[in-house]
Coordinates of N, CA and C in Angstrom, one line a residue:
Y1 N 94.6 104.6 139.2 CA 93.7 104.3 138.1 C 92.8 103.2 138.4
N2 N 91.5 103.5 138.3 CA 90.5 102.5 138.8 C 89.9 101.8 137.5
T3 N 90.0 100.5 137.5 CA 89.5 99.8 136.4 C 88.4 98.8 136.9
S4 N 87.3 99.4 137.2 CA 86.2 98.5 137.7 C 85.5 97.9 136.5
P5 N 84.7 96.8 136.7 CA 84.0 96.2 135.6 C 83.0 97.1 134.9
L6 N 82.4 98.0 135.7 CA 81.5 99.0 135.1 C 82.2 99.9 134.1
N7 N 83.4 100.4 134.5 CA 84.2 101.2 133.6 C 84.5 100.5 132.3
S8 N 84.9 99.2 132.4 CA 85.3 98.4 131.3 C 84.1 98.2 130.4
L9 N 82.9 98.0 131.0 CA 81.7 97.8 130.2 C 81.4 99.1 129.4
V10 N 81.5 100.2 130.1 CA 81.2 101.5 129.4 C 82.1 101.7 128.2
I11 N 83.4 101.5 128.4 CA 84.4 101.7 127.3 C 84.1 100.7 126.2
F12 N 83.8 99.4 126.5 CA 83.5 98.4 125.5 C 82.3 98.8 124.7
T13 N 81.2 99.3 125.4 CA 80.0 99.7 124.8 C 80.2 100.9 123.9
F14 N 81.0 101.8 124.3 CA 81.3 103.0 123.5 C 82.0 102.6 122.2
R15 N 83.0 101.8 122.4 CA 83.8 101.4 121.2 C 82.9 100.5 120.2
F16 N 82.1 99.7 120.8 CA 81.2 98.9 119.9 C 80.2 99.8 119.2
E17 N 79.7 100.8 119.8 CA 78.8 101.7 119.1 C 79.5 102.5 118.0
E18 N 80.7 102.9 118.3 CA 81.5 103.6 117.2 C 81.7 102.7 116.0
T19 N 82.1 101.5 116.3 CA 82.3 100.5 115.2 C 81.0 100.2 114.5
R20 N 80.0 100.1 115.2 CA 78.7 99.8 114.6 C 78.3 101.0 113.7
R21 N 78.5 102.2 114.1 CA 78.2 103.4 113.3 C 79.0 103.4 112.0
L22 N 80.2 102.9 112.1 CA 81.0 102.9 110.8 C 80.4 102.0 109.8
F23 N 80.0 100.8 110.2 CA 79.6 99.8 109.3 C 78.1 99.7 109.0
W24 N 77.2 100.2 109.9 CA 75.8 100.0 109.8 C 75.1 101.3 109.3
D25 N 75.8 102.4 109.1 CA 75.2 103.6 108.7 C 75.1 103.7 107.1
G26 N 75.7 102.7 106.5 CA 75.8 102.7 105.0 C 77.2 102.4 104.5
P27 N 77.4 102.4 103.2 CA 78.7 102.0 102.7 C 79.7 103.1 103.0
R28 N 80.9 102.7 103.3 CA 82.0 103.6 103.6 C 83.2 103.3 102.7
N29 N 84.0 104.3 102.4 CA 85.3 104.1 101.7 C 86.4 104.2 102.8
L30 N 87.0 103.1 103.2 CA 87.9 103.2 104.3 C 89.3 103.4 103.8
N31 N 89.6 103.3 102.5 CA 91.0 103.5 102.1 C 91.1 104.7 101.2
H32 N 90.9 105.9 101.8 CA 90.9 107.1 101.1 C 92.3 107.4 100.4
G33 N 93.4 106.9 100.9 CA 94.7 107.2 100.3 C 94.9 106.3 99.1
Q34 N 94.2 105.3 98.8 CA 94.4 104.4 97.7 C 93.3 104.4 96.7
M35 N 92.6 105.5 96.6 CA 91.5 105.6 95.6 C 92.1 105.7 94.2
T36 N 91.6 105.0 93.3 CA 92.1 105.0 91.9 C 91.1 105.8 91.1
R37 N 91.7 106.4 90.0 CA 91.0 107.2 89.1 C 90.1 106.3 88.2
T38 N 88.8 106.6 88.1 CA 87.9 105.7 87.4 C 87.7 106.2 85.9
T39 N 88.0 107.5 85.7 CA 87.9 108.0 84.3 C 89.3 108.1 83.7
P40 N 89.6 107.6 82.6 CA 90.9 107.7 82.0 C 91.2 109.2 81.6
V41 N 92.4 109.6 81.7 CA 92.8 110.9 81.3 C 93.2 110.8 79.8
L42 N 92.5 111.7 79.0 CA 92.7 111.6 77.6 C 93.9 112.6 77.3
T43 N 94.8 112.1 76.4 CA 96.0 113.0 76.0 C 96.0 113.0 74.5
L44 N 96.6 114.0 74.0 CA 96.8 114.1 72.5 C 97.9 113.2 72.1
P45 N 97.7 112.6 70.9 CA 98.7 111.7 70.4 C 100.0 112.5 70.1
A46 N 101.1 111.8 70.2 CA 102.4 112.4 69.9 C 102.5 112.6 68.4
P47 N 103.1 113.7 68.0 CA 103.3 113.9 66.6 C 104.3 112.9 66.0
N48 N 104.0 112.5 64.8 CA 104.9 111.5 64.1 C 105.7 112.3 63.1
F49 N 107.0 112.5 63.4 CA 107.9 113.3 62.6 C 108.5 112.5 61.4
R50 N 108.2 111.2 61.3 CA 108.7 110.4 60.3 C 107.9 110.5 59.0
T51 N 106.7 111.0 59.1 CA 105.9 111.1 57.8 C 106.3 112.4 57.1
T52 N 106.2 112.4 55.8 CA 106.5 113.6 55.0 C 105.2 114.4 54.9
P53 N 105.4 115.7 55.0 CA 104.2 116.6 55.0 C 103.6 116.6 53.6
A54 N 102.3 116.8 53.6 CA 101.5 116.8 52.3 C 102.0 118.0 51.5
R55 N 102.1 117.8 50.2 CA 102.6 118.9 49.3 C 101.4 119.7 48.9
I56 N 101.6 121.0 49.2 CA 100.5 122.0 48.9 C 101.0 122.8 47.7
H57 N 100.2 122.9 46.6 CA 100.6 123.6 45.4 C 99.8 124.9 45.5
L58 N 100.5 126.1 45.5 CA 99.8 127.3 45.4 C 99.3 127.7 44.0
T59 N 100.0 127.1 43.0 CA 99.7 127.3 41.6 C 99.2 126.0 41.1
P60 N 98.3 126.0 40.1 CA 97.9 124.7 39.5 C 99.0 123.9 39.0
Y61 N 99.0 122.7 39.2 CA 100.1 121.8 38.7 C 99.8 121.5 37.2
V62 N 100.8 121.8 36.4 CA 100.7 121.7 35.0 C 101.5 120.5 34.5

């Protein structure tokens, strides 16, 4: 395995260019696994069974 200074410089330059491309090409989202939801999920309210139903009269109340 040959580790000459030229090989080390090539590897260093390559890694620097890759890192520079990550940060200088524009904004990046680096934590894809921890993205949070920005819009809340709307749900229907739970029914309230403690209230009494409204009385409906089919015939006029006398």
